[in-house]
Amino acid sequence: MTEIRTIPFGRPIIGEEERNAVMRILQGHILTHGPECHQFEEEFSEFMGLPAHSVSMSSGMAALHMSYFHLGISPGDEVIVPAQTHNATVHAVEIMGAKPVFVDCVLDTGNIDPEKIDAAITERTKAIGLVHFLGIPANMDSIMEIAGRHNLKVVEDCALAVGARVEGRHVGLIGDMGIYSFYPVKHITTAEGGMFVSKHESTAKSVASKRAFGVDRTFNERKIPGLYDVVELGLNYRMSELQAAIGRVQITRLPDILTSRKQNFQYLKTQLQNIDGISHILDSNNPDIESSHYCLSILLADSIANERDNIVLELKEAGVGTSIYYPHPVPRLSYYRAKYGYREGDYPNATRISDHSIALPVGPHLERDDLDYILECVSDVIKRVKS
Ligand SMILES: *Cc1c(COP(=O)(O)O)cnc(C)c1O
């Protein structure tokens, strides 16, 4: 047996440049919502390419809440959401008093099944709030076609999908608006933080105002200091200059991070797909899309599916960090189950992913030796539980 390693599932890449950037802000006088935020927004838009308009936010959740706040989603409205996603995708609808209507996912990618959307639409449906599951773009052609037919807005949760594209266009710019997250385990981090994006300049402008109390002019636009008006309802969801300064360094690392994740994913996938006991690896073979490879999620074959938690524990003992995306379909989480009810057998694909999958790391913190170690451990553990 090889020597035991300790491989975390994810680890932010923070270097000298990020530390210097934070110190540079602390030596100045503008601590929040200033030129760094503005620059970070510009640089994020540049990374996304046209027609991106970016608005820095205090978190991905804040950007999601802001999306539905901006759309004016309210009690009596319904929003189509995936059953398999981070709870934030759904909380953002729920917090507006609207009703989330869950739709199951397809098993190959974990993304919302467009064929099941039509049946969930009623005359109260106002929007589709989808996630690009683990960085794999959802089937946007079908979703946009359905949205167009029913006159629905489309909100894209791209928290794990920075760099992901459909026919060359970045996710978040296909629907009406999208959100990104810079929480520490995401592709790039600002500790806490997020970005709202839209292909519509007017949407981005309006959201920029609403995330700063709805005031009619920024600090720099005030000819008479202290004088401003409030033209609409808003919140304080601003990003600080410290976070933006970290983000500006992080975004320069992003191309390398994406390349490294893709290579690690392909390396692991090539070898894992031959292991008996793994039913399949969540991925898309659509040549028109580019995934951002957040992690590599394996779905266990039926014969060993019930051993999932034991496999995870054995991998943990061997030092292999794993995770589960996501541990429950959202409608099975206690809050949603109590409010909307949940029956065993609802959303079978989302349930199968929650109960029978394991997410393996592919981040840039992994060396080739780590990947080989992960492969050896996964293969050994699966062999053991099968016998
Ligand atoms: C992390 C995450 C969020 C929430 O982002 P925060 O920045 O942590 O608020 C929302 N959706 C998905 C899919 C996520 O992975």
mmCIF file of C-alpha atoms and ligand atoms in Angstrom:
data_model
loop_
_atom_site.group_PDB
_atom_site.id
_atom_site.type_symbol
_atom_site.label_atom_id
_atom_site.label_comp_id
_atom_site.label_asym_id
_atom_site.label_seq_id
_atom_site.Cartn_x
_atom_site.Cartn_y
_atom_site.Cartn_z
ATOM 1 C CA MET A 1 0.000 0.000 0.000
ATOM 2 C CA THR A 2 1.244 3.467 -0.915
ATOM 3 C CA GLU A 3 1.913 6.039 1.748
ATOM 4 C CA ILE A 4 -1.212 7.825 3.002
ATOM 5 C CA ARG A 5 -1.753 11.306 1.602
ATOM 6 C CA THR A 6 -4.047 14.106 2.692
ATOM 7 C CA ILE A 7 -5.902 15.578 -0.246
ATOM 8 C CA PRO A 8 -8.487 18.263 0.521
ATOM 9 C CA PHE A 9 -11.589 18.405 -1.664
ATOM 10 C CA GLY A 10 -10.956 22.073 -2.370
ATOM 11 C CA ARG A 11 -8.504 24.739 -1.344
ATOM 12 C CA PRO A 12 -8.399 28.402 -2.321
ATOM 13 C CA ILE A 13 -5.223 29.515 -4.113
ATOM 14 C CA ILE A 14 -4.105 32.638 -2.239
ATOM 15 C CA GLY A 15 -0.628 34.074 -2.805
ATOM 16 C CA GLU A 16 1.596 37.032 -2.203
ATOM 17 C CA GLU A 17 -0.300 39.101 -4.788
ATOM 18 C CA GLU A 18 -3.635 38.756 -2.975
ATOM 19 C CA ARG A 19 -1.994 39.639 0.358
ATOM 20 C CA ASN A 20 -0.349 42.703 -1.174
ATOM 21 C CA ALA A 21 -3.618 43.762 -2.787
ATOM 22 C CA VAL A 22 -5.421 43.703 0.553
ATOM 23 C CA MET A 23 -2.634 45.718 2.211
ATOM 24 C CA ARG A 24 -2.773 48.268 -0.612
ATOM 25 C CA ILE A 25 -6.486 48.848 0.122
ATOM 26 C CA LEU A 26 -5.912 49.073 3.871
ATOM 27 C CA GLN A 27 -3.289 51.763 3.295
ATOM 28 C CA GLY A 28 -5.864 53.859 1.404
ATOM 29 C CA HIS A 29 -9.108 55.422 2.543
ATOM 30 C CA ILE A 30 -11.811 53.809 0.425
ATOM 31 C CA LEU A 31 -12.821 50.532 1.985
ATOM 32 C CA THR A 32 -15.985 49.620 0.137
ATOM 33 C CA HIS A 33 -17.863 50.106 -3.121
ATOM 34 C CA GLY A 34 -15.143 52.174 -4.801
ATOM 35 C CA PRO A 35 -12.700 52.003 -7.709
ATOM 36 C CA GLU A 36 -11.548 48.424 -6.986
ATOM 37 C CA CYS A 37 -15.120 47.164 -7.240
ATOM 38 C CA HIS A 38 -15.551 49.097 -10.457
ATOM 39 C CA GLN A 39 -12.321 47.683 -11.919
ATOM 40 C CA PHE A 40 -13.223 44.155 -10.847
ATOM 41 C CA GLU A 41 -16.586 44.509 -12.596
ATOM 42 C CA GLU A 42 -14.863 45.748 -15.766
ATOM 43 C CA GLU A 43 -12.364 42.901 -15.672
ATOM 44 C CA PHE A 44 -15.064 40.318 -15.047
ATOM 45 C CA SER A 45 -17.039 41.659 -18.021
ATOM 46 C CA GLU A 46 -13.878 41.518 -20.127
ATOM 47 C CA PHE A 47 -13.370 37.870 -19.146
ATOM 48 C CA MET A 48 -16.978 37.073 -20.080
ATOM 49 C CA GLY A 49 -16.828 38.968 -23.343
ATOM 50 C CA LEU A 50 -19.667 40.844 -24.984
ATOM 51 C CA PRO A 51 -22.430 41.501 -24.131
ATOM 52 C CA ALA A 52 -21.529 41.225 -20.423
ATOM 53 C CA HIS A 53 -22.479 43.829 -17.837
ATOM 54 C CA SER A 54 -21.278 42.929 -14.346
ATOM 55 C CA VAL A 55 -22.342 44.152 -10.900
ATOM 56 C CA SER A 56 -20.264 43.146 -7.848
ATOM 57 C CA MET A 57 -22.304 41.776 -4.945
ATOM 58 C CA SER A 58 -21.709 40.681 -1.349
ATOM 59 C CA SER A 59 -22.393 37.004 -2.158
ATOM 60 C CA GLY A 60 -23.876 34.641 -4.709
ATOM 61 C CA MET A 61 -27.003 34.365 -2.557
ATOM 62 C CA ALA A 62 -27.324 38.152 -2.504
ATOM 63 C CA ALA A 63 -27.072 38.207 -6.302
ATOM 64 C CA LEU A 64 -29.783 35.532 -6.566
ATOM 65 C CA HIS A 65 -32.083 37.387 -4.168
ATOM 66 C CA MET A 66 -31.434 40.563 -6.126
ATOM 67 C CA SER A 67 -32.370 38.809 -9.392
ATOM 68 C CA TYR A 68 -35.904 37.999 -8.210
ATOM 69 C CA PHE A 69 -36.197 41.308 -6.352
ATOM 70 C CA HIS A 70 -35.367 43.054 -9.617
ATOM 71 C CA LEU A 71 -37.921 40.940 -11.506
ATOM 72 C CA GLY A 72 -40.566 41.844 -8.932
ATOM 73 C CA ILE A 73 -41.414 38.206 -8.245
ATOM 74 C CA SER A 74 -44.058 38.179 -5.528
ATOM 75 C CA PRO A 75 -46.602 36.053 -3.625
ATOM 76 C CA GLY A 76 -48.885 34.259 -6.050
ATOM 77 C CA ASP A 77 -46.099 33.875 -8.627
ATOM 78 C CA GLU A 78 -44.430 30.574 -9.443
ATOM 79 C CA VAL A 79 -40.855 29.964 -10.556
ATOM 80 C CA ILE A 80 -39.607 26.720 -12.121
ATOM 81 C CA VAL A 81 -36.499 25.483 -10.269
ATOM 82 C CA PRO A 82 -34.364 22.334 -10.438
ATOM 83 C CA ALA A 83 -34.929 19.750 -7.698
ATOM 84 C CA GLN A 84 -31.190 19.021 -7.780
ATOM 85 C CA THR A 85 -29.227 22.159 -6.867
ATOM 86 C CA HIS A 86 -27.812 24.237 -4.008
ATOM 87 C CA ASN A 87 -30.641 25.403 -1.751
ATOM 88 C CA ALA A 88 -29.720 29.024 -2.620
ATOM 89 C CA THR A 89 -31.155 28.609 -6.145
ATOM 90 C CA VAL A 90 -34.524 27.971 -4.504
ATOM 91 C CA HIS A 91 -34.232 30.131 -1.353
ATOM 92 C CA ALA A 92 -34.002 33.183 -3.616
ATOM 93 C CA VAL A 93 -37.497 32.439 -4.972
ATOM 94 C CA GLU A 94 -38.922 31.457 -1.605
ATOM 95 C CA ILE A 95 -37.659 34.596 0.158
ATOM 96 C CA MET A 96 -39.701 36.720 -2.284
ATOM 97 C CA GLY A 97 -42.849 34.906 -1.142
ATOM 98 C CA ALA A 98 -43.231 33.192 -4.515
ATOM 99 C CA LYS A 99 -43.653 29.438 -4.961
ATOM 100 C CA PRO A 100 -40.784 27.318 -6.275
ATOM 101 C CA VAL A 101 -42.026 24.545 -8.556
ATOM 102 C CA PHE A 102 -39.499 21.713 -8.661
ATOM 103 C CA VAL A 103 -38.517 19.843 -11.805
ATOM 104 C CA ASP A 104 -36.358 16.695 -11.867
ATOM 105 C CA CYS A 105 -32.954 16.553 -13.557
ATOM 106 C CA VAL A 106 -31.483 14.346 -16.260
ATOM 107 C CA LEU A 107 -29.139 11.681 -14.931
ATOM 108 C CA ASP A 108 -26.198 12.171 -17.288
ATOM 109 C CA THR A 109 -25.398 15.784 -16.254
ATOM 110 C CA GLY A 110 -27.605 16.499 -13.230
ATOM 111 C CA ASN A 111 -29.136 19.489 -15.048
ATOM 112 C CA ILE A 112 -32.843 20.318 -15.144
ATOM 113 C CA ASP A 113 -34.744 18.113 -17.624
ATOM 114 C CA PRO A 114 -36.244 20.447 -20.254
ATOM 115 C CA GLU A 115 -38.769 17.775 -21.230
ATOM 116 C CA LYS A 116 -40.350 18.028 -17.781
ATOM 117 C CA ILE A 117 -40.569 21.824 -17.675
ATOM 118 C CA ASP A 118 -43.677 22.322 -19.833
ATOM 119 C CA ALA A 119 -45.818 20.161 -17.562
ATOM 120 C CA ALA A 120 -44.803 22.288 -14.541
ATOM 121 C CA ILE A 121 -45.771 25.615 -16.103
ATOM 122 C CA THR A 122 -49.069 27.272 -15.084
ATOM 123 C CA GLU A 123 -50.514 30.722 -15.763
ATOM 124 C CA ARG A 124 -48.811 31.866 -12.552
ATOM 125 C CA THR A 125 -45.309 30.906 -13.762
ATOM 126 C CA LYS A 126 -43.094 33.973 -14.168
ATOM 127 C CA ALA A 127 -39.564 32.622 -14.519
ATOM 128 C CA ILE A 128 -37.246 29.645 -14.827
ATOM 129 C CA GLY A 129 -34.394 29.696 -12.276
ATOM 130 C CA LEU A 130 -31.886 27.070 -13.336
ATOM 131 C CA VAL A 131 -28.438 25.954 -12.206
ATOM 132 C CA HIS A 132 -25.512 24.864 -14.377
ATOM 133 C CA PHE A 133 -24.917 21.741 -12.339
ATOM 134 C CA LEU A 134 -21.308 21.423 -11.126
ATOM 135 C CA GLY A 135 -20.245 23.693 -13.991
ATOM 136 C CA ILE A 136 -21.832 21.639 -16.786
ATOM 137 C CA PRO A 137 -24.020 24.004 -18.835
ATOM 138 C CA ALA A 138 -27.727 23.190 -18.791
ATOM 139 C CA ASN A 139 -29.553 22.594 -22.071
ATOM 140 C CA MET A 140 -30.017 26.301 -22.820
ATOM 141 C CA ASP A 141 -31.379 25.857 -26.360
ATOM 142 C CA SER A 142 -34.421 23.995 -25.075
ATOM 143 C CA ILE A 143 -34.821 26.150 -21.964
ATOM 144 C CA MET A 144 -34.734 29.416 -23.923
ATOM 145 C CA GLU A 145 -37.207 27.991 -26.422
ATOM 146 C CA ILE A 146 -39.645 27.079 -23.622
ATOM 147 C CA ALA A 147 -39.122 30.446 -21.902
ATOM 148 C CA GLY A 148 -39.779 32.264 -25.164
ATOM 149 C CA ARG A 149 -42.951 30.301 -25.830
ATOM 150 C CA HIS A 150 -44.361 31.088 -22.353
ATOM 151 C CA ASN A 151 -42.862 34.574 -22.006
ATOM 152 C CA LEU A 152 -40.803 33.644 -18.919
ATOM 153 C CA LYS A 153 -37.663 35.276 -17.548
ATOM 154 C CA VAL A 154 -34.579 33.057 -17.183
ATOM 155 C CA VAL A 155 -32.224 33.364 -14.190
ATOM 156 C CA GLU A 156 -28.987 31.353 -14.413
ATOM 157 C CA ASP A 157 -27.237 30.214 -11.223
ATOM 158 C CA CYS A 158 -23.626 30.013 -12.458
ATOM 159 C CA ALA A 159 -22.048 29.789 -8.978
ATOM 160 C CA LEU A 160 -19.966 26.764 -10.020
ATOM 161 C CA ALA A 161 -19.788 27.596 -13.694
ATOM 162 C CA VAL A 162 -17.336 30.453 -14.169
ATOM 163 C CA GLY A 163 -15.790 29.954 -17.606
ATOM 164 C CA ALA A 164 -18.525 27.564 -18.764
ATOM 165 C CA ARG A 165 -19.862 28.312 -22.243
ATOM 166 C CA VAL A 166 -22.544 27.293 -24.698
ATOM 167 C CA GLU A 167 -21.505 27.701 -28.327
ATOM 168 C CA GLY A 168 -18.782 30.057 -27.117
ATOM 169 C CA ARG A 169 -21.110 32.259 -25.081
ATOM 170 C CA HIS A 170 -20.542 32.388 -21.336
ATOM 171 C CA VAL A 171 -23.350 31.127 -19.135
ATOM 172 C CA GLY A 172 -25.160 33.959 -17.391
ATOM 173 C CA LEU A 173 -25.390 35.849 -20.690
ATOM 174 C CA ILE A 174 -27.838 33.454 -22.330
ATOM 175 C CA GLY A 175 -30.852 33.988 -20.078
ATOM 176 C CA ASP A 176 -31.971 37.376 -18.757
ATOM 177 C CA MET A 177 -29.467 37.402 -15.909
ATOM 178 C CA GLY A 178 -26.951 35.217 -14.114
ATOM 179 C CA ILE A 179 -25.021 35.056 -10.867
ATOM 180 C CA TYR A 180 -21.537 33.943 -9.851
ATOM 181 C CA SER A 181 -20.115 33.146 -6.401
ATOM 182 C CA PHE A 182 -16.658 33.758 -4.957
ATOM 183 C CA TYR A 183 -17.065 31.688 -1.807
ATOM 184 C CA PRO A 184 -13.735 30.014 -0.835
ATOM 185 C CA VAL A 185 -14.355 26.598 -2.420
ATOM 186 C CA LYS A 186 -15.485 28.014 -5.778
ATOM 187 C CA HIS A 187 -13.130 28.388 -8.772
ATOM 188 C CA ILE A 188 -11.965 31.827 -7.603
ATOM 189 C CA THR A 189 -12.622 33.518 -4.275
ATOM 190 C CA THR A 190 -12.992 36.865 -2.536
ATOM 191 C CA ALA A 191 -13.725 35.116 0.834
ATOM 192 C CA GLU A 192 -17.404 36.053 0.478
ATOM 193 C CA GLY A 193 -18.625 37.699 -2.687
ATOM 194 C CA GLY A 194 -20.496 37.337 -5.922
ATOM 195 C CA MET A 195 -21.204 38.867 -9.301
ATOM 196 C CA PHE A 196 -24.493 39.634 -10.987
ATOM 197 C CA VAL A 197 -24.273 39.606 -14.776
ATOM 198 C CA SER A 198 -26.671 40.407 -17.584
ATOM 199 C CA LYS A 199 -26.579 40.780 -21.321
ATOM 200 C CA HIS A 200 -28.995 43.723 -20.828
ATOM 201 C CA GLU A 201 -27.216 46.927 -19.792
ATOM 202 C CA SER A 202 -30.431 48.401 -18.372
ATOM 203 C CA THR A 203 -30.902 45.360 -16.100
ATOM 204 C CA ALA A 204 -27.348 45.634 -14.781
ATOM 205 C CA LYS A 205 -27.747 49.378 -14.165
ATOM 206 C CA SER A 206 -30.974 48.915 -12.287
ATOM 207 C CA VAL A 207 -29.514 46.109 -10.153
ATOM 208 C CA ALA A 208 -26.421 48.222 -9.421
ATOM 209 C CA SER A 209 -28.718 50.867 -7.921
ATOM 210 C CA LYS A 210 -30.883 48.381 -6.006
ATOM 211 C CA ARG A 211 -27.861 46.693 -4.397
ATOM 212 C CA ALA A 212 -26.873 50.095 -2.912
ATOM 213 C CA PHE A 213 -30.133 51.232 -1.220
ATOM 214 C CA GLY A 214 -31.649 52.495 -4.488
ATOM 215 C CA VAL A 215 -29.917 55.874 -4.238
ATOM 216 C CA ASP A 216 -29.848 57.950 -7.390
ATOM 217 C CA ARG A 217 -26.143 58.792 -7.419
ATOM 218 C CA THR A 218 -22.947 57.230 -6.118
ATOM 219 C CA PHE A 219 -20.545 58.946 -3.727
ATOM 220 C CA ASN A 220 -18.466 60.209 -6.668
ATOM 221 C CA GLU A 221 -21.458 61.544 -8.570
ATOM 222 C CA ARG A 222 -22.550 63.850 -5.722
ATOM 223 C CA LYS A 223 -21.732 67.463 -6.622
ATOM 224 C CA ILE A 224 -22.832 68.547 -3.166
ATOM 225 C CA PRO A 225 -21.392 66.061 -0.652
ATOM 226 C CA GLY A 226 -24.045 64.189 1.231
ATOM 227 C CA LEU A 227 -26.860 65.161 -1.076
ATOM 228 C CA TYR A 228 -28.735 62.351 -2.789
ATOM 229 C CA ASP A 229 -32.239 61.042 -3.372
ATOM 230 C CA VAL A 230 -33.732 57.552 -3.175
ATOM 231 C CA VAL A 231 -35.740 56.657 -6.239
ATOM 232 C CA GLU A 232 -36.590 53.034 -5.504
ATOM 233 C CA LEU A 233 -36.485 50.298 -2.886
ATOM 234 C CA GLY A 234 -33.122 48.625 -2.391
ATOM 235 C CA LEU A 235 -30.763 46.681 -0.152
ATOM 236 C CA ASN A 236 -27.132 46.867 0.842
ATOM 237 C CA TYR A 237 -25.513 44.000 -1.069
ATOM 238 C CA ARG A 238 -22.279 45.813 -1.955
ATOM 239 C CA MET A 239 -18.845 44.242 -2.179
ATOM 240 C CA SER A 240 -15.982 45.734 -0.174
ATOM 241 C CA GLU A 241 -12.802 47.090 -1.757
ATOM 242 C CA LEU A 242 -10.803 44.419 0.106
ATOM 243 C CA GLN A 243 -12.816 41.662 -1.574
ATOM 244 C CA ALA A 244 -12.662 43.304 -4.993
ATOM 245 C CA ALA A 245 -8.877 43.692 -4.708
ATOM 246 C CA ILE A 246 -8.551 39.956 -4.012
ATOM 247 C CA GLY A 247 -10.929 39.190 -6.871
ATOM 248 C CA ARG A 248 -8.888 41.249 -9.330
ATOM 249 C CA VAL A 249 -5.841 39.096 -8.614
ATOM 250 C CA GLN A 250 -7.873 35.897 -8.622
ATOM 251 C CA ILE A 251 -9.330 36.582 -12.050
ATOM 252 C CA THR A 252 -5.812 36.735 -13.524
ATOM 253 C CA ARG A 253 -5.328 33.159 -12.274
ATOM 254 C CA LEU A 254 -8.618 31.968 -13.750
ATOM 255 C CA PRO A 255 -7.422 30.774 -17.198
ATOM 256 C CA ASP A 256 -4.754 28.558 -15.583
ATOM 257 C CA ILE A 257 -7.209 27.328 -12.962
ATOM 258 C CA LEU A 258 -9.715 26.313 -15.655
ATOM 259 C CA THR A 259 -7.052 24.531 -17.712
ATOM 260 C CA SER A 260 -5.799 22.653 -14.679
ATOM 261 C CA ARG A 261 -9.317 21.598 -13.643
ATOM 262 C CA LYS A 262 -10.089 20.379 -17.137
ATOM 263 C CA GLN A 263 -6.879 18.351 -17.373
ATOM 264 C CA ASN A 264 -7.397 16.814 -13.929
ATOM 265 C CA PHE A 265 -11.009 15.984 -14.790
ATOM 266 C CA GLN A 266 -10.065 14.293 -18.068
ATOM 267 C CA TYR A 267 -7.233 12.350 -16.440
ATOM 268 C CA LEU A 268 -9.466 10.998 -13.694
ATOM 269 C CA LYS A 269 -12.411 10.358 -16.007
ATOM 270 C CA THR A 270 -10.407 8.323 -18.512
ATOM 271 C CA GLN A 271 -9.417 5.842 -15.825
ATOM 272 C CA LEU A 272 -12.517 5.895 -13.629
ATOM 273 C CA GLN A 273 -14.957 5.130 -16.414
ATOM 274 C CA ASN A 274 -13.553 1.607 -16.723
ATOM 275 C CA ILE A 275 -14.115 0.756 -13.070
ATOM 276 C CA ASP A 276 -16.827 -1.788 -12.533
ATOM 277 C CA GLY A 277 -19.086 -0.336 -9.842
ATOM 278 C CA ILE A 278 -19.219 3.165 -11.299
ATOM 279 C CA SER A 279 -22.367 3.543 -13.371
ATOM 280 C CA HIS A 280 -21.294 6.815 -14.944
ATOM 281 C CA ILE A 281 -19.527 10.138 -14.492
ATOM 282 C CA LEU A 282 -21.597 13.314 -14.622
ATOM 283 C CA ASP A 283 -20.480 15.066 -17.804
ATOM 284 C CA SER A 284 -21.745 16.137 -21.188
ATOM 285 C CA ASN A 285 -20.519 14.921 -24.558
ATOM 286 C CA ASN A 286 -22.185 17.819 -26.383
ATOM 287 C CA PRO A 287 -19.352 19.340 -28.478
ATOM 288 C CA ASP A 288 -21.045 22.779 -28.382
ATOM 289 C CA ILE A 289 -20.577 23.250 -24.649
ATOM 290 C CA GLU A 290 -17.569 23.859 -22.424
ATOM 291 C CA SER A 291 -17.835 22.814 -18.767
ATOM 292 C CA SER A 292 -15.977 24.603 -15.966
ATOM 293 C CA HIS A 293 -15.220 21.257 -14.253
ATOM 294 C CA TYR A 294 -16.019 22.114 -10.660
ATOM 295 C CA CYS A 295 -15.527 18.529 -9.517
ATOM 296 C CA LEU A 296 -15.894 14.992 -10.831
ATOM 297 C CA SER A 297 -19.073 13.372 -9.598
ATOM 298 C CA ILE A 298 -19.325 9.583 -9.931
ATOM 299 C CA LEU A 299 -22.651 7.788 -9.794
ATOM 300 C CA LEU A 300 -22.366 4.357 -8.220
ATOM 301 C CA ALA A 301 -23.807 1.298 -9.939
ATOM 302 C CA ASP A 302 -26.986 -0.143 -8.400
ATOM 303 C CA SER A 303 -25.084 -3.145 -7.022
ATOM 304 C CA ILE A 304 -23.057 -0.972 -4.589
ATOM 305 C CA ALA A 305 -25.157 2.224 -4.473
ATOM 306 C CA ASN A 306 -26.240 1.593 -0.887
ATOM 307 C CA GLU A 307 -22.590 1.521 0.195
ATOM 308 C CA ARG A 308 -22.080 5.181 -0.750
ATOM 309 C CA ASP A 309 -21.565 6.492 2.796
ATOM 310 C CA ASN A 310 -19.180 3.654 3.667
ATOM 311 C CA ILE A 311 -17.137 4.343 0.546
ATOM 312 C CA VAL A 312 -16.935 8.026 1.471
ATOM 313 C CA LEU A 313 -15.784 7.135 4.999
ATOM 314 C CA GLU A 314 -13.097 4.791 3.693
ATOM 315 C CA LEU A 315 -11.851 7.412 1.276
ATOM 316 C CA LYS A 316 -11.777 9.926 4.122
ATOM 317 C CA GLU A 317 -9.709 7.512 6.191
ATOM 318 C CA ALA A 318 -7.296 7.175 3.277
ATOM 319 C CA GLY A 319 -6.980 10.967 3.161
ATOM 320 C CA VAL A 320 -9.054 11.552 0.034
ATOM 321 C CA GLY A 321 -11.322 14.567 0.465
ATOM 322 C CA THR A 322 -14.700 14.155 -1.214
ATOM 323 C CA SER A 323 -18.054 15.883 -1.087
ATOM 324 C CA ILE A 324 -21.685 15.269 -2.026
ATOM 325 C CA TYR A 325 -23.502 17.526 -4.485
ATOM 326 C CA TYR A 326 -26.074 17.881 -3.170
ATOM 327 C CA PRO A 327 -26.887 15.805 -0.079
ATOM 328 C CA HIS A 328 -30.652 16.127 -0.667
ATOM 329 C CA PRO A 329 -32.849 17.151 -3.547
ATOM 330 C CA VAL A 330 -34.034 20.594 -2.372
ATOM 331 C CA PRO A 331 -37.700 19.491 -1.912
ATOM 332 C CA ARG A 332 -36.473 16.831 0.533
ATOM 333 C CA LEU A 333 -34.730 19.391 2.796
ATOM 334 C CA SER A 334 -36.690 19.791 6.043
ATOM 335 C CA TYR A 335 -37.800 23.360 5.346
ATOM 336 C CA TYR A 336 -39.193 22.580 1.893
ATOM 337 C CA ARG A 337 -40.542 19.177 2.859
ATOM 338 C CA ALA A 338 -42.535 20.765 5.713
ATOM 339 C CA LYS A 339 -43.872 23.542 3.509
ATOM 340 C CA TYR A 340 -44.634 21.801 0.233
ATOM 341 C CA GLY A 341 -44.670 18.113 1.126
ATOM 342 C CA TYR A 342 -42.439 15.418 -0.315
ATOM 343 C CA ARG A 343 -43.189 11.865 -1.284
ATOM 344 C CA GLU A 344 -40.672 9.058 -1.561
ATOM 345 C CA GLY A 345 -40.158 8.491 -5.280
ATOM 346 C CA ASP A 346 -40.578 12.157 -6.257
ATOM 347 C CA TYR A 347 -37.739 13.459 -8.463
ATOM 348 C CA PRO A 348 -36.064 10.030 -8.914
ATOM 349 C CA ASN A 349 -33.000 11.302 -10.803
ATOM 350 C CA ALA A 350 -32.274 14.134 -8.362
ATOM 351 C CA THR A 351 -32.702 11.658 -5.501
ATOM 352 C CA ARG A 352 -30.369 9.150 -7.103
ATOM 353 C CA ILE A 353 -27.652 11.777 -7.477
ATOM 354 C CA SER A 354 -28.065 12.868 -3.846
ATOM 355 C CA ASP A 355 -28.002 9.359 -2.450
ATOM 356 C CA HIS A 356 -25.660 7.471 -4.792
ATOM 357 C CA SER A 357 -23.007 9.919 -6.007
ATOM 358 C CA ILE A 358 -19.588 10.975 -4.725
ATOM 359 C CA ALA A 359 -17.839 14.170 -5.807
ATOM 360 C CA LEU A 360 -14.072 13.907 -6.250
ATOM 361 C CA PRO A 361 -11.698 16.888 -6.326
ATOM 362 C CA VAL A 362 -10.184 18.190 -9.574
ATOM 363 C CA GLY A 363 -8.850 21.566 -8.361
ATOM 364 C CA PRO A 364 -5.459 23.086 -9.231
ATOM 365 C CA HIS A 365 -4.124 22.066 -5.794
ATOM 366 C CA LEU A 366 -3.778 18.483 -7.085
ATOM 367 C CA GLU A 367 -0.491 17.130 -8.416
ATOM 368 C CA ARG A 368 -0.279 14.140 -10.756
ATOM 369 C CA ASP A 369 0.684 11.951 -7.776
ATOM 370 C CA ASP A 370 -2.477 13.060 -5.972
ATOM 371 C CA LEU A 371 -4.615 12.086 -8.951
ATOM 372 C CA ASP A 372 -2.979 8.668 -9.131
ATOM 373 C CA TYR A 373 -3.506 8.241 -5.408
ATOM 374 C CA ILE A 374 -7.204 9.144 -5.731
ATOM 375 C CA LEU A 375 -7.590 6.612 -8.566
ATOM 376 C CA GLU A 376 -5.871 3.890 -6.566
ATOM 377 C CA CYS A 377 -7.980 4.544 -3.461
ATOM 378 C CA VAL A 378 -11.306 4.730 -5.308
ATOM 379 C CA SER A 379 -10.572 1.566 -7.226
ATOM 380 C CA ASP A 380 -9.443 -0.317 -4.068
ATOM 381 C CA VAL A 381 -12.388 0.782 -1.955
ATOM 382 C CA ILE A 382 -14.936 -0.101 -4.616
ATOM 383 C CA LYS A 383 -13.337 -3.517 -5.112
ATOM 384 C CA ARG A 384 -13.530 -4.105 -1.381
ATOM 385 C CA VAL A 385 -17.205 -3.214 -1.000
ATOM 386 C CA LYS A 386 -18.108 -5.312 -4.051
ATOM 387 C CA SER A 387 -16.552 -8.431 -2.607
HETATM 388 C C1 LIG B 1 -22.177 28.435 -3.596
HETATM 389 C C2 LIG B 1 -23.421 28.431 -4.361
HETATM 390 C C3 LIG B 1 -24.398 29.415 -4.165
HETATM 391 C C4 LIG B 1 -24.299 30.465 -3.097
HETATM 392 O O1 LIG B 1 -23.224 31.325 -3.266
HETATM 393 P P1 LIG B 1 -22.670 32.139 -1.987
HETATM 394 O O2 LIG B 1 -21.664 33.062 -2.574
HETATM 395 O O3 LIG B 1 -22.086 31.147 -1.054
HETATM 396 O O4 LIG B 1 -23.830 32.872 -1.398
HETATM 397 C C5 LIG B 1 -25.524 29.381 -4.973
HETATM 398 N N1 LIG B 1 -25.692 28.429 -5.901
HETATM 399 C C6 LIG B 1 -24.787 27.459 -6.111
HETATM 400 C C7 LIG B 1 -25.017 26.447 -7.172
HETATM 401 C C8 LIG B 1 -23.620 27.422 -5.339
HETATM 402 O O5 LIG B 1 -22.726 26.444 -5.535
#
